[in-house]
Amino acid sequence: MALESANIPIPSEVIMPFSGFLVSRGVFYFWPVVLVGALGNLSGSMVSYYIAVYFEKWTRSWVTHNSYFSVSKRWFDRYGVTAAFWSRLMPVVRTFISFPAGLFRVSAWKFFTYTFLGSFIWSAVLTYPGVYLGENWQIIEPILRRFDILILVFLGIGFIFMLRNHFKKAQ
């Protein structure tokens, strides 16, 4: 879970339901599994956040002159902390939200608090089906993968529109 939140896309959709399966077998207990999952997300998010803070120092002159930076900065200034919470409930986005939060200097204390709360909910939501399904926990993964694909499609469409607008302005 820590690696997933540190921008390494290891799917929590596999990790947490399997942990739920282990809960159903009596190897683990439900709430400690959820807590450890949330703390793992928090620690990985902290690593990604502070890498971005460090990265921003070295790229400040290039980044601040980029038009996308100012638009993104305004968005994070307005929604940054709540984005931390809601992004923890969305596959794919949850993996990468910490880096821009650090880049745009979202309040670390608030960001980490909302990250923990969202991650706690996400961990519970993913662990419970593993407990419920027991040895059939692996049937969850293909269902949740569909959401990953849907989110990637939306991100791809957004990227295409961004490129189209960029080249339209350049002409």
GROMACS .gro file of C-alpha atoms in nm:
model
  171
    1MET     CA    1   0.000   0.000   0.000
    2ALA     CA    2   0.293   0.232   0.069
    3LEU     CA    3   0.442   0.162  -0.274
    4GLU     CA    4   0.109   0.230  -0.444
    5SER     CA    5   0.088   0.575  -0.285
    6ALA     CA    6   0.451   0.645  -0.372
    7ASN     CA    7   0.363   0.650  -0.745
    8ILE     CA    8   0.434   0.282  -0.807
    9PRO     CA    9   0.109   0.142  -0.945
   10ILE     CA   10   0.071  -0.173  -0.737
   11PRO     CA   11  -0.305  -0.228  -0.721
   12SER     CA   12  -0.466  -0.202  -0.382
   13GLU     CA   13  -0.758  -0.380  -0.551
   14VAL     CA   14  -0.554  -0.698  -0.516
   15ILE     CA   15  -0.369  -0.632  -0.190
   16MET     CA   16  -0.663  -0.543   0.034
   17PRO     CA   17  -0.913  -0.810  -0.079
   18PHE     CA   18  -0.639  -1.071  -0.034
   19SER     CA   19  -0.580  -0.931   0.313
   20GLY     CA   20  -0.955  -0.966   0.366
   21PHE     CA   21  -0.927  -1.330   0.263
   22LEU     CA   22  -0.657  -1.374   0.527
   23VAL     CA   23  -0.895  -1.214   0.778
   24SER     CA   24  -1.159  -1.473   0.682
   25ARG     CA   25  -0.903  -1.749   0.750
   26GLY     CA   26  -0.820  -1.608   1.095
   27VAL     CA   27  -0.466  -1.501   1.002
   28PHE     CA   28  -0.539  -1.128   1.051
   29TYR     CA   29  -0.807  -0.915   1.213
   30PHE     CA   30  -1.024  -0.678   1.009
   31TRP     CA   31  -0.959  -0.338   1.173
   32PRO     CA   32  -0.581  -0.379   1.208
   33VAL     CA   33  -0.566  -0.473   0.837
   34VAL     CA   34  -0.763  -0.159   0.746
   35LEU     CA   35  -0.544   0.055   0.971
   36VAL     CA   36  -0.220  -0.086   0.831
   37GLY     CA   37  -0.351  -0.034   0.476
   38ALA     CA   38  -0.433   0.330   0.552
   39LEU     CA   39  -0.098   0.388   0.725
   40GLY     CA   40   0.078   0.232   0.427
   41ASN     CA   41  -0.103   0.471   0.195
   42LEU     CA   42  -0.015   0.761   0.423
   43SER     CA   43   0.355   0.675   0.437
   44GLY     CA   44   0.381   0.632   0.058
   45SER     CA   45   0.193   0.959   0.010
   46MET     CA   46   0.436   1.137   0.241
   47VAL     CA   47   0.731   1.011   0.034
   48SER     CA   48   0.571   1.125  -0.291
   49TYR     CA   49   0.465   1.460  -0.143
   50TYR     CA   50   0.814   1.543  -0.014
   51ILE     CA   51   0.983   1.429  -0.335
   52ALA     CA   52   0.761   1.681  -0.513
   53VAL     CA   53   0.852   1.954  -0.265
   54TYR     CA   54   1.219   1.884  -0.330
   55PHE     CA   55   1.161   1.860  -0.708
   56GLU     CA   56   0.982   2.196  -0.713
   57LYS     CA   57   1.286   2.375  -0.569
   58TRP     CA   58   1.499   2.263  -0.863
   59THR     CA   59   1.243   2.331  -1.135
   60ARG     CA   60   1.076   2.646  -1.001
   61SER     CA   61   1.185   2.875  -1.287
   62TRP     CA   62   1.076   2.631  -1.557
   63VAL     CA   63   0.754   2.525  -1.386
   64THR     CA   64   0.627   2.869  -1.290
   65HIS     CA   65   0.645   2.992  -1.650
   66ASN     CA   66   0.437   2.701  -1.774
   67SER     CA   67   0.071   2.796  -1.836
   68TYR     CA   68  -0.054   2.458  -1.717
   69PHE     CA   69   0.126   2.512  -1.389
   70SER     CA   70  -0.072   2.825  -1.306
   71VAL     CA   71  -0.405   2.664  -1.399
   72SER     CA   72  -0.321   2.355  -1.194
   73LYS     CA   73  -0.198   2.568  -0.906
   74ARG     CA   74  -0.528   2.760  -0.891
   75TRP     CA   75  -0.718   2.429  -0.894
   76PHE     CA   76  -0.508   2.291  -0.609
   77ASP     CA   77  -0.536   2.617  -0.416
   78ARG     CA   78  -0.912   2.580  -0.434
   79TYR     CA   79  -0.961   2.202  -0.400
   80GLY     CA   80  -0.627   2.062  -0.284
   81VAL     CA   81  -0.718   1.930   0.057
   82THR     CA   82  -1.057   1.789  -0.042
   83ALA     CA   83  -0.897   1.646  -0.357
   84ALA     CA   84  -0.672   1.445  -0.126
   85PHE     CA   85  -0.971   1.286   0.040
   86TRP     CA   86  -1.178   1.213  -0.271
   87SER     CA   87  -0.883   1.098  -0.480
   88ARG     CA   88  -0.813   0.824  -0.225
   89LEU     CA   89  -1.144   0.671  -0.324
   90MET     CA   90  -1.062   0.662  -0.698
   91PRO     CA   91  -0.842   0.399  -0.859
   92VAL     CA   92  -0.545   0.531  -1.060
   93VAL     CA   93  -0.584   0.891  -0.939
   94ARG     CA   94  -0.516   0.779  -0.582
   95THR     CA   95  -0.172   0.655  -0.685
   96PHE     CA   96  -0.053   0.991  -0.816
   97ILE     CA   97  -0.234   1.270  -0.623
   98SER     CA   98   0.044   1.317  -0.366
   99PHE     CA   99   0.303   1.441  -0.613
  100PRO     CA  100   0.102   1.740  -0.742
  101ALA     CA  101  -0.011   1.814  -0.385
  102GLY     CA  102   0.354   1.845  -0.285
  103LEU     CA  103   0.443   2.038  -0.599
  104PHE     CA  104   0.172   2.294  -0.526
  105ARG     CA  105   0.252   2.303  -0.155
  106VAL     CA  106  -0.088   2.197  -0.027
  107SER     CA  107  -0.085   2.219   0.354
  108ALA     CA  108   0.104   1.904   0.455
  109TRP     CA  109  -0.081   1.853   0.783
  110LYS     CA  110  -0.424   1.887   0.620
  111PHE     CA  111  -0.321   1.683   0.316
  112PHE     CA  112  -0.194   1.395   0.530
  113THR     CA  113  -0.504   1.403   0.751
  114TYR     CA  114  -0.740   1.383   0.452
  115THR     CA  115  -0.516   1.124   0.288
  116PHE     CA  116  -0.537   0.904   0.596
  117LEU     CA  117  -0.915   0.939   0.624
  118GLY     CA  118  -0.976   0.862   0.255
  119SER     CA  119  -0.728   0.574   0.263
  120PHE     CA  120  -0.892   0.430   0.573
  121ILE     CA  121  -1.230   0.422   0.399
  122TRP     CA  122  -1.076   0.277   0.080
  123SER     CA  123  -0.893   0.008   0.276
  124ALA     CA  124  -1.212  -0.092   0.458
  125VAL     CA  125  -1.414  -0.096   0.135
  126LEU     CA  126  -1.159  -0.324  -0.032
  127THR     CA  127  -1.093  -0.549   0.267
  128TYR     CA  128  -1.454  -0.633   0.344
  129PRO     CA  129  -1.531  -0.811   0.012
  130GLY     CA  130  -1.223  -1.029   0.067
  131VAL     CA  131  -1.358  -1.122   0.409
  132TYR     CA  132  -1.705  -1.183   0.270
  133LEU     CA  133  -1.595  -1.387  -0.032
  134GLY     CA  134  -1.332  -1.584   0.158
  135GLU     CA  135  -1.140  -1.811  -0.078
  136ASN     CA  136  -1.314  -1.656  -0.382
  137TRP     CA  137  -1.160  -1.313  -0.313
  138GLN     CA  138  -0.986  -1.300  -0.654
  139ILE     CA  139  -1.317  -1.255  -0.840
  140ILE     CA  140  -1.324  -0.893  -0.714
  141GLU     CA  141  -1.015  -0.781  -0.908
  142PRO     CA  142  -1.162  -0.800  -1.264
  143ILE     CA  143  -1.466  -0.603  -1.149
  144LEU     CA  144  -1.257  -0.326  -0.997
  145ARG     CA  145  -1.020  -0.326  -1.297
  146ARG     CA  146  -1.310  -0.199  -1.510
  147PHE     CA  147  -1.311   0.119  -1.304
  148ASP     CA  148  -0.937   0.159  -1.363
  149ILE     CA  149  -0.995   0.134  -1.737
  150LEU     CA  150  -1.284   0.382  -1.724
  151ILE     CA  151  -1.076   0.634  -1.532
  152LEU     CA  152  -0.784   0.589  -1.775
  153VAL     CA  153  -1.022   0.651  -2.066
  154PHE     CA  154  -1.142   0.976  -1.905
  155LEU     CA  155  -0.784   1.083  -1.834
  156GLY     CA  156  -0.690   1.004  -2.194
  157ILE     CA  157  -0.980   1.208  -2.328
  158GLY     CA  158  -0.879   1.496  -2.100
  159PHE     CA  159  -0.520   1.473  -2.224
  160ILE     CA  160  -0.636   1.480  -2.587
  161PHE     CA  161  -0.844   1.793  -2.521
  162MET     CA  162  -0.551   1.953  -2.342
  163LEU     CA  163  -0.322   1.886  -2.641
  164ARG     CA  164  -0.586   2.010  -2.884
  165ASN     CA  165  -0.625   2.337  -2.691
  166HIS     CA  166  -0.249   2.376  -2.662
  167PHE     CA  167  -0.192   2.341  -3.036
  168LYS     CA  168  -0.494   2.555  -3.118
  169LYS     CA  169  -0.344   2.839  -2.909
  170ALA     CA  170  -0.003   2.790  -3.074
  171GLN     CA  171  -0.145   2.856  -3.421
   0.00000   0.00000   0.00000
